[in-house]
mmCIF file of C-alpha atoms in Angstrom:
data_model
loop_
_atom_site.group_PDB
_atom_site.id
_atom_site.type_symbol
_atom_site.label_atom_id
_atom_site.label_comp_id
_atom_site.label_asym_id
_atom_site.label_seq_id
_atom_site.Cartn_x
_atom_site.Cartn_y
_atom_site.Cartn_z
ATOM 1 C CA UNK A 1 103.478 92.564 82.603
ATOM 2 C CA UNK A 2 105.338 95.861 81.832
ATOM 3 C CA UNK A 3 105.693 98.176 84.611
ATOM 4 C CA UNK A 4 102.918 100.652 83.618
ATOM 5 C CA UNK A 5 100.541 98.264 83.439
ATOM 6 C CA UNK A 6 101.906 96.260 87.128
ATOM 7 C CA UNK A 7 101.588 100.298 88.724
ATOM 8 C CA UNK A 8 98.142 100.556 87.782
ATOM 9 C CA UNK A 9 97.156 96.884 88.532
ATOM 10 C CA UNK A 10 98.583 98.097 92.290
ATOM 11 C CA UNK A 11 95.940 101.571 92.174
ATOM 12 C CA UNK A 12 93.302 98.694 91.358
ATOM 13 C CA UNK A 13 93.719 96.458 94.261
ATOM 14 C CA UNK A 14 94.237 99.369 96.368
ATOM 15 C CA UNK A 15 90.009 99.922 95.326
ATOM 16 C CA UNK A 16 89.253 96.431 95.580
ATOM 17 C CA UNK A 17 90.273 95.961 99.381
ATOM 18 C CA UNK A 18 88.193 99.196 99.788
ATOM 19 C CA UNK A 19 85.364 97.449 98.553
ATOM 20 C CA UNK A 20 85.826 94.518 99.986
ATOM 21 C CA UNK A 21 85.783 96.374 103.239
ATOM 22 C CA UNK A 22 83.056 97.794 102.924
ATOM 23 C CA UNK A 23 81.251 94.712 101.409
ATOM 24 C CA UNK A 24 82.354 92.989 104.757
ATOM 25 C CA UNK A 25 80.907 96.137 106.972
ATOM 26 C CA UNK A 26 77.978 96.398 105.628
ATOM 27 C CA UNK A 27 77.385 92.634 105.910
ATOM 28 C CA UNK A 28 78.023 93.032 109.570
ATOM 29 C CA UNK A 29 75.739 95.668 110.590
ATOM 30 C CA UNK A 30 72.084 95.032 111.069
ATOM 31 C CA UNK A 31 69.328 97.351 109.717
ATOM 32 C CA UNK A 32 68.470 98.709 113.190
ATOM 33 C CA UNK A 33 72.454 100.239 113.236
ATOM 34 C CA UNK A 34 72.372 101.241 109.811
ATOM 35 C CA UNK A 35 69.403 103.205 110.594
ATOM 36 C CA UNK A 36 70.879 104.951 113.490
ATOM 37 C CA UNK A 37 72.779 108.425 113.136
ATOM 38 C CA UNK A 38 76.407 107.898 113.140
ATOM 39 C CA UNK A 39 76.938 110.809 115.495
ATOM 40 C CA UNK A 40 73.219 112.818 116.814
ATOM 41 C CA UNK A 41 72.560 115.343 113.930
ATOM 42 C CA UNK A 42 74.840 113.591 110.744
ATOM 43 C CA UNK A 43 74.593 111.074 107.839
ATOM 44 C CA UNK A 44 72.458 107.809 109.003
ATOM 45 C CA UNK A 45 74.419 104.602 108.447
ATOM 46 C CA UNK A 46 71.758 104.033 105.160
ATOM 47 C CA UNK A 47 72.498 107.609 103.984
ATOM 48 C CA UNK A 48 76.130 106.529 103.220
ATOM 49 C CA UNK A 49 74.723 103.334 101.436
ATOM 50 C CA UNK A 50 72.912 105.273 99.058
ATOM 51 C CA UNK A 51 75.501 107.863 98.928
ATOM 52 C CA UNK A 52 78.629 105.229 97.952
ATOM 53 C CA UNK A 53 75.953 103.631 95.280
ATOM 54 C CA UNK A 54 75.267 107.081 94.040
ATOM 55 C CA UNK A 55 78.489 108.503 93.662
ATOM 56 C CA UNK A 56 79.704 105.069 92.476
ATOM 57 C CA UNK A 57 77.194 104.891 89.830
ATOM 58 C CA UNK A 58 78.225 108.167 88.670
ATOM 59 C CA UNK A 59 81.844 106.516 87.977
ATOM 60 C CA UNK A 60 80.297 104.550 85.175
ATOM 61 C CA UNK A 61 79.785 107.502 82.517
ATOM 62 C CA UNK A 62 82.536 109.262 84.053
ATOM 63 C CA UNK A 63 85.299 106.748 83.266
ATOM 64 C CA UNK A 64 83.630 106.160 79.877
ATOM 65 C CA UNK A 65 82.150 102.825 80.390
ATOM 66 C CA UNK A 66 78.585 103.330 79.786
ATOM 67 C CA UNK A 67 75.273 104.742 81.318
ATOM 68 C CA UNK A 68 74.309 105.169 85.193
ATOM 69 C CA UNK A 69 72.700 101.784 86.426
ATOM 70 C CA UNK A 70 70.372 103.900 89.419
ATOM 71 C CA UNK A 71 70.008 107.459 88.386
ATOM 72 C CA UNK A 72 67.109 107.561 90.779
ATOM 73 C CA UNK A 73 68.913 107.486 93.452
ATOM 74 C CA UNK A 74 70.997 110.424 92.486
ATOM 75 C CA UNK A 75 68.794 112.919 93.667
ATOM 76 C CA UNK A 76 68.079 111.534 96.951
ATOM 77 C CA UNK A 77 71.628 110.519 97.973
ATOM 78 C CA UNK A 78 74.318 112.911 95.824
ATOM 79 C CA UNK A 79 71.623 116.977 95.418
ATOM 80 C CA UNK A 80 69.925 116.184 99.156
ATOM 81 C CA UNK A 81 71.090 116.126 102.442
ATOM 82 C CA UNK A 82 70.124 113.181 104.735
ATOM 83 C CA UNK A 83 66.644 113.415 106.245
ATOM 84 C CA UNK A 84 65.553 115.483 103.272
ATOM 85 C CA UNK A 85 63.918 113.024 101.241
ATOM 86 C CA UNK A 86 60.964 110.609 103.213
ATOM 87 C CA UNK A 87 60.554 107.028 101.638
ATOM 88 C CA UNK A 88 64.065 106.118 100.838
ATOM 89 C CA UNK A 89 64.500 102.636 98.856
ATOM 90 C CA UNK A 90 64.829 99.576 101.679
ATOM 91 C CA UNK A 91 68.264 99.017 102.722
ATOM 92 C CA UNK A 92 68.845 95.802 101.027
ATOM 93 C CA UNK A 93 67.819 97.806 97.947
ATOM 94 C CA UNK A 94 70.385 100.088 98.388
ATOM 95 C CA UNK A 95 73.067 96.972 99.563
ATOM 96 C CA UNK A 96 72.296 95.825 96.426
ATOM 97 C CA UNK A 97 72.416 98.304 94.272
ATOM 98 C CA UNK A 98 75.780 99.260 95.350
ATOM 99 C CA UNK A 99 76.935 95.909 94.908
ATOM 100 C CA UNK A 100 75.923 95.625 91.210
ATOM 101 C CA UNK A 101 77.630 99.181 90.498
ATOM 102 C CA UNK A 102 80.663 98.089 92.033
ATOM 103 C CA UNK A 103 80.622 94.461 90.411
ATOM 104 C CA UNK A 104 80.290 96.457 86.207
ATOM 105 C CA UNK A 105 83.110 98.534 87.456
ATOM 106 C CA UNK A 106 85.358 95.813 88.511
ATOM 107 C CA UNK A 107 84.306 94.410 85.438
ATOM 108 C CA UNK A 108 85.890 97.114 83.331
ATOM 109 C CA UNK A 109 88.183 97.570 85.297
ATOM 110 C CA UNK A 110 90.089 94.014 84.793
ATOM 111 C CA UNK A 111 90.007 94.973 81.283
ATOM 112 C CA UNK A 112 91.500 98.155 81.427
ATOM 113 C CA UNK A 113 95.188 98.655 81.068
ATOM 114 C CA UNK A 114 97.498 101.721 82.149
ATOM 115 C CA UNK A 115 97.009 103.649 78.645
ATOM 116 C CA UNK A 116 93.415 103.548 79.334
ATOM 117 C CA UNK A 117 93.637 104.389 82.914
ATOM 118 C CA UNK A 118 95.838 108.018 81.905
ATOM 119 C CA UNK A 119 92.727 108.940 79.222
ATOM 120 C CA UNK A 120 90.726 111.853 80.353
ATOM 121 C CA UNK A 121 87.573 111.320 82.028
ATOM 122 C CA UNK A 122 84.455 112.992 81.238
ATOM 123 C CA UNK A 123 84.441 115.711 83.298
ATOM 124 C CA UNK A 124 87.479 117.417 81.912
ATOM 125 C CA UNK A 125 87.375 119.306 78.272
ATOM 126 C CA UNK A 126 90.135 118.196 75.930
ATOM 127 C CA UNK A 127 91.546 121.564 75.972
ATOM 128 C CA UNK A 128 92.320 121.343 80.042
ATOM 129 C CA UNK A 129 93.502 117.770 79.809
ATOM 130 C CA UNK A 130 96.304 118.882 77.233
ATOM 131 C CA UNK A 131 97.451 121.297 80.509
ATOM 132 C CA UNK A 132 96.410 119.302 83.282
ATOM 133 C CA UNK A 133 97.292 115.779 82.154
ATOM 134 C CA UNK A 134 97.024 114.365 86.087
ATOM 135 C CA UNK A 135 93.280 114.815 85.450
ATOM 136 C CA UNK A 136 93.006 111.402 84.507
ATOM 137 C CA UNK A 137 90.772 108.567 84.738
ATOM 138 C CA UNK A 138 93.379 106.607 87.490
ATOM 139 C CA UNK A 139 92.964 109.945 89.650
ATOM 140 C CA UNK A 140 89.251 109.174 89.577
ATOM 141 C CA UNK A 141 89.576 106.024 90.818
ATOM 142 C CA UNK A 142 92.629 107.438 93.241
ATOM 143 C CA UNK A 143 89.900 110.097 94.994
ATOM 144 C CA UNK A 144 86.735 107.582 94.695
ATOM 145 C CA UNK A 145 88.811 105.062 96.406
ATOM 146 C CA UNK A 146 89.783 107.612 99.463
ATOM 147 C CA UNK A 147 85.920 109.247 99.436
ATOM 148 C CA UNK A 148 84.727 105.336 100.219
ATOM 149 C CA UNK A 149 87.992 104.918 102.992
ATOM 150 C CA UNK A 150 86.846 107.818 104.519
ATOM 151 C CA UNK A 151 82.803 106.922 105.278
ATOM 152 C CA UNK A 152 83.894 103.492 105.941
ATOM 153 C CA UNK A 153 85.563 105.212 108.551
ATOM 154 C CA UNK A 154 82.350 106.659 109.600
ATOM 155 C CA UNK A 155 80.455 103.525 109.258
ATOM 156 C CA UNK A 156 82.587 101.872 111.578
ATOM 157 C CA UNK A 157 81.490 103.866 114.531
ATOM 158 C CA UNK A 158 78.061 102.032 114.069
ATOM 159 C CA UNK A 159 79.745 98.739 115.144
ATOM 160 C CA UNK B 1 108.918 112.143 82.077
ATOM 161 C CA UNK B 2 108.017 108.496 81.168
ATOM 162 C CA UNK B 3 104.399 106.186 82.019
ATOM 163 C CA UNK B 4 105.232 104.734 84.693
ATOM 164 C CA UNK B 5 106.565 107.693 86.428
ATOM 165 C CA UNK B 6 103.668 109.579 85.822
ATOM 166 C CA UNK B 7 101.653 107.268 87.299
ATOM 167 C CA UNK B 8 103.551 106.638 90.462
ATOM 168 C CA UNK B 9 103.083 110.892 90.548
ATOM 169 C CA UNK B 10 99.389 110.111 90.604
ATOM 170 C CA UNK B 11 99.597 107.607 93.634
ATOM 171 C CA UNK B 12 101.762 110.229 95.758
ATOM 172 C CA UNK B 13 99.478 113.259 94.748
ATOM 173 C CA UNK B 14 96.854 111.407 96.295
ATOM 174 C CA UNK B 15 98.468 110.777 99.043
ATOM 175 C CA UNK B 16 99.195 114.483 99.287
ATOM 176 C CA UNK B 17 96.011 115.499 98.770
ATOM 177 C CA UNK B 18 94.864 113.117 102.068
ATOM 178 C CA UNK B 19 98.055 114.863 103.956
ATOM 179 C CA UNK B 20 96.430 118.166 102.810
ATOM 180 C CA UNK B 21 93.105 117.659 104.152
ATOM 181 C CA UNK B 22 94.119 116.093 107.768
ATOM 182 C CA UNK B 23 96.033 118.903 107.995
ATOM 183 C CA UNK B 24 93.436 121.621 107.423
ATOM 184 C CA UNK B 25 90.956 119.525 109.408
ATOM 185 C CA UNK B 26 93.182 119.824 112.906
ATOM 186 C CA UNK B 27 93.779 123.458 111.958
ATOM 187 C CA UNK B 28 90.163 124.066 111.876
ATOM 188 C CA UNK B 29 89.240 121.675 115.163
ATOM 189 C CA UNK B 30 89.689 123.184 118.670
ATOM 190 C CA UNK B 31 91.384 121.570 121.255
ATOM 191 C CA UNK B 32 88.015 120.611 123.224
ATOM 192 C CA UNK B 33 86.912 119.165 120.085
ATOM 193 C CA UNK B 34 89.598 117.250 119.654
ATOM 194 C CA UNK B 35 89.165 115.973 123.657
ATOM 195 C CA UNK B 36 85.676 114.487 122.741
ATOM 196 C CA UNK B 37 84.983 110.904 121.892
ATOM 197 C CA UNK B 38 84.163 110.639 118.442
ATOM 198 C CA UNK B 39 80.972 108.166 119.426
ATOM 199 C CA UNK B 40 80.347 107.295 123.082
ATOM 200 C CA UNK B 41 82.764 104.931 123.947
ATOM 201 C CA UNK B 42 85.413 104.972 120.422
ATOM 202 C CA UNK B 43 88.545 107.145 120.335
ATOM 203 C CA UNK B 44 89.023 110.632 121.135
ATOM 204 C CA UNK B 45 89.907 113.141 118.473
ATOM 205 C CA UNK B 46 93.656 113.213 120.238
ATOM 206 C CA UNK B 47 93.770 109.493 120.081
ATOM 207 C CA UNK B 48 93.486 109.437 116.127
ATOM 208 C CA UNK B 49 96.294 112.459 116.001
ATOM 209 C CA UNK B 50 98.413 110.150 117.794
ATOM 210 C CA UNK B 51 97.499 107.781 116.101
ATOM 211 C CA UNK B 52 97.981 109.007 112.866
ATOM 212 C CA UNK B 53 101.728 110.511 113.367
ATOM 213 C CA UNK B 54 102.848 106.856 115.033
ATOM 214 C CA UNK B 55 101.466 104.776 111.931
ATOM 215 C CA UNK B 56 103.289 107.385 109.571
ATOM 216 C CA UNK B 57 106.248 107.383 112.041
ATOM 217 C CA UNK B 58 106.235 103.814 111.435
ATOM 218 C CA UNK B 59 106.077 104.418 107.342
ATOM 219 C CA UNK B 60 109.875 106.060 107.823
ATOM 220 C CA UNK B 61 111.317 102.443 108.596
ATOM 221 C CA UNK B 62 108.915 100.101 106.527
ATOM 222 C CA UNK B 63 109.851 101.833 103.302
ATOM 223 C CA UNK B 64 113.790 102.182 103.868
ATOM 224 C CA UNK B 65 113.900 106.078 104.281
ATOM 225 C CA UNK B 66 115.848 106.205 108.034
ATOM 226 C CA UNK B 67 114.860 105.851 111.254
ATOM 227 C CA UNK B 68 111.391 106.539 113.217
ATOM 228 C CA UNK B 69 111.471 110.390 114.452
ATOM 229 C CA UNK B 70 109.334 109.306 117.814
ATOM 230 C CA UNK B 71 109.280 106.071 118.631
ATOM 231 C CA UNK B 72 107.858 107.810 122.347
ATOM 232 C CA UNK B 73 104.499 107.747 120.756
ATOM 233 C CA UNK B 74 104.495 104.228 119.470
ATOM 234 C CA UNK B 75 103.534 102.471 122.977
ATOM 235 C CA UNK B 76 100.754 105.173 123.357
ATOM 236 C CA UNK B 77 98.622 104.986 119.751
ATOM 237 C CA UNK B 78 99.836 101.712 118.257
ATOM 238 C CA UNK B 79 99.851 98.764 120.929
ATOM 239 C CA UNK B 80 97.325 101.133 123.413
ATOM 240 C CA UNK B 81 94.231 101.388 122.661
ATOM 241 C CA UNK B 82 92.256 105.188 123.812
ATOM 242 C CA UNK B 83 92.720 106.051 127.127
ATOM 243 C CA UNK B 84 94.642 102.905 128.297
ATOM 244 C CA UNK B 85 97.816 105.875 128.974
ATOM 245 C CA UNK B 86 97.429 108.298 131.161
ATOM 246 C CA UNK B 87 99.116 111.793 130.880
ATOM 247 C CA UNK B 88 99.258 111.949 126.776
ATOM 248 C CA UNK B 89 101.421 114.383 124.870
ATOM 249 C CA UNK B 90 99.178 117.874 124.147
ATOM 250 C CA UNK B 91 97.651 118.168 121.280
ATOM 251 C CA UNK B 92 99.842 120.977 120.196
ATOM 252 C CA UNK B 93 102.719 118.673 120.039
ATOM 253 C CA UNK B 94 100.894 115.521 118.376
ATOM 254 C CA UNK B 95 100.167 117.691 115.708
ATOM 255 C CA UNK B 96 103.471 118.943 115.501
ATOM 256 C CA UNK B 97 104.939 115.453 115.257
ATOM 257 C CA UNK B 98 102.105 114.483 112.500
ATOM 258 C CA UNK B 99 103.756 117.396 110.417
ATOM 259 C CA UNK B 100 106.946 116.322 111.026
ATOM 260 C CA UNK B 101 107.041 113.190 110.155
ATOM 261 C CA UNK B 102 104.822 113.704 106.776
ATOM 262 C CA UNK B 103 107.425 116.273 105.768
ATOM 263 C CA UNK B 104 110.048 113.673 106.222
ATOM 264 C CA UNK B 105 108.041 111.386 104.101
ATOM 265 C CA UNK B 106 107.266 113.809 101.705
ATOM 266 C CA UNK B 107 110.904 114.965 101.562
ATOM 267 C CA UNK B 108 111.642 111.257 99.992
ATOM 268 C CA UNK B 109 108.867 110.923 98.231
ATOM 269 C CA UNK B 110 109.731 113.898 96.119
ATOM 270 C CA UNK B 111 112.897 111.901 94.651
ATOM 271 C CA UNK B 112 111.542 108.572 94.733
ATOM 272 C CA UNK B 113 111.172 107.052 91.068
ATOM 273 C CA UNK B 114 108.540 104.065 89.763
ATOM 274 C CA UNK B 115 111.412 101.777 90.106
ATOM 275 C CA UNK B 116 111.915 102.869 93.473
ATOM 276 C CA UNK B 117 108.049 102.828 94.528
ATOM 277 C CA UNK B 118 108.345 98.726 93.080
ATOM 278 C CA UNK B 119 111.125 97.802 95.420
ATOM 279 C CA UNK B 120 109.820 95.811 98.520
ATOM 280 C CA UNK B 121 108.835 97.440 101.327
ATOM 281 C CA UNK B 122 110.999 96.086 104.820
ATOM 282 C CA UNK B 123 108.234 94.160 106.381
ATOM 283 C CA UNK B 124 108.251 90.997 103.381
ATOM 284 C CA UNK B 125 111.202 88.540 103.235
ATOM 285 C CA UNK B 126 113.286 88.645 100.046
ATOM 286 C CA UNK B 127 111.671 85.332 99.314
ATOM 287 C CA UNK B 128 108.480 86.018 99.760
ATOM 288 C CA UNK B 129 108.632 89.088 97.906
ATOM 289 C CA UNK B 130 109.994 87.245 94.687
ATOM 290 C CA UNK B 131 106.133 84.991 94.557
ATOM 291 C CA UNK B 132 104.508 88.371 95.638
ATOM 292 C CA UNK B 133 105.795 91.325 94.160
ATOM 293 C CA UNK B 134 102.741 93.791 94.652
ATOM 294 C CA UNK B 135 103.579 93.836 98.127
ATOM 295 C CA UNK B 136 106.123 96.772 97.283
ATOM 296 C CA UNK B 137 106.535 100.195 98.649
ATOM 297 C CA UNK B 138 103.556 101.595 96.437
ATOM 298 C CA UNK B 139 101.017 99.316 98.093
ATOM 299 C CA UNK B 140 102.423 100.550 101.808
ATOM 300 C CA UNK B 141 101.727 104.475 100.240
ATOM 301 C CA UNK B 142 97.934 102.854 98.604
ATOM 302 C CA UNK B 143 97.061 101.455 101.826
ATOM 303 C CA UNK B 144 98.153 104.192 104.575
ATOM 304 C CA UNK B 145 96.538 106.904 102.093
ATOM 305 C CA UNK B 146 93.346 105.276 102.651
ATOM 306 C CA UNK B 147 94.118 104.393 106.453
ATOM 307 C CA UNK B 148 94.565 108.355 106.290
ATOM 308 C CA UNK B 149 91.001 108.792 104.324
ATOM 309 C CA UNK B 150 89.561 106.663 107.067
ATOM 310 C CA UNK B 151 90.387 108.187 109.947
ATOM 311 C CA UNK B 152 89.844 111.904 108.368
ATOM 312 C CA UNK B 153 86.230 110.836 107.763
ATOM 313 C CA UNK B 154 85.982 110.217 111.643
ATOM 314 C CA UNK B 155 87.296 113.319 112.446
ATOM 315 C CA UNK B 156 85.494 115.302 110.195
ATOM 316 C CA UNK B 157 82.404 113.908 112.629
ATOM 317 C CA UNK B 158 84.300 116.419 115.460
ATOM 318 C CA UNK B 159 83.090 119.525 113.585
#
């Protein structure tokens, strides 16, 4: 494996223990914690579910690699604050969801070598990428991989 | 400047970007904040400063740049756990150790090359390092950037 391609197979398992983290956490905590606010007045352990499956899912078109899986959770967990929406999907719902999001992006992402991970991603107009080359599809995964660190972080406090 | 290079530069700016944040975060906290226990019963705000500047303290070593700055600190928030010690350093001065020892790192990170970033990192045997080569200085930056993410998102619970 050339160099290039060994750097940006070390940003990917940098994600992938992230995940696995969180897959771990979220395993551990019963419904009853995950319903509890983390600290009186924030996010609700199932708040962060749905937000990591909602801001995950909005990876996919982002890094190119196809259509959101749950856009109907978008509105709910990504334009809304917690509390603000009644009748939120069940918590296994949103376990699960997150888990199929983050299973079609691993998929592409064992597929994908360091050319592809230094392509713009979509929110970036060709014209800005030619001046800002950094805005690339690796620092996507760079920041989405430090956004889930840091609520695993919160999520922890519910232990 | 050449792929792998540029990629390496994407690794660090995330890093940076973490270093950023934490900073602006204890800038913005007050020092009875910071006194409070995140959740009943988990670490204090100060705890995590402490915490924080030991673990990158300990960075300094671990990836061949010199010698820890404040190895005073390590007993304290590394093999204490919150309020085990008595009679802490302020807060003032936590922080001021935090931005001391990330300028150090960032001081070396600023010449450090891809080829540099692969080496192995001084906590893996020479022979172990040959069947496991991702465990190089990049993965120590991947993995303490998130450790960073982590604990910001439990901070960020102070405000």
């Amino acid at each position: 494996m050339n160099q290039e391609n060994f750097i940006a197979n070390n940003v990917v398992a940098g994600w992938h223990n992230q995940v696995k983290a969180c897959h771990k956490l979220l395993s551990e905590l019963s419904d009853d914690q995950l319903m509890k606010e983390i600290v009186p007045g924030k996010n609700r352990g199932i708040y962060l579910v749905g937000h990591l499956a909602a801001v995950h899912d909005r990876m996919i078109p982002l890094l190119g690699l196809g259509d959101h899986l749950f856009p109907a959770i978008h509105l709910i967990f990504l334009q809304s604050p917690d509390k603000a929406v009644e009748n939120l999907p069940s918590i296994d719902e949103l376990k699960n969801q997150l888990d199929q999001v983050n299973e079609k992006l691993n998929a592409h992402f064992a597929t994908m070598n360091a050319a592809q991970w230094l392509e713009k991603h979509n929110s970036v107009s060709a014209e800005d990428f030619v001046k800002e080359p950094h805005r690339n599809k690796l620092s996507v995964l760079i920041s989405r991989t430090n956004h889930l660190a840091n609520h695993i972080g919160q999520l922890l406090l519910l232990r």
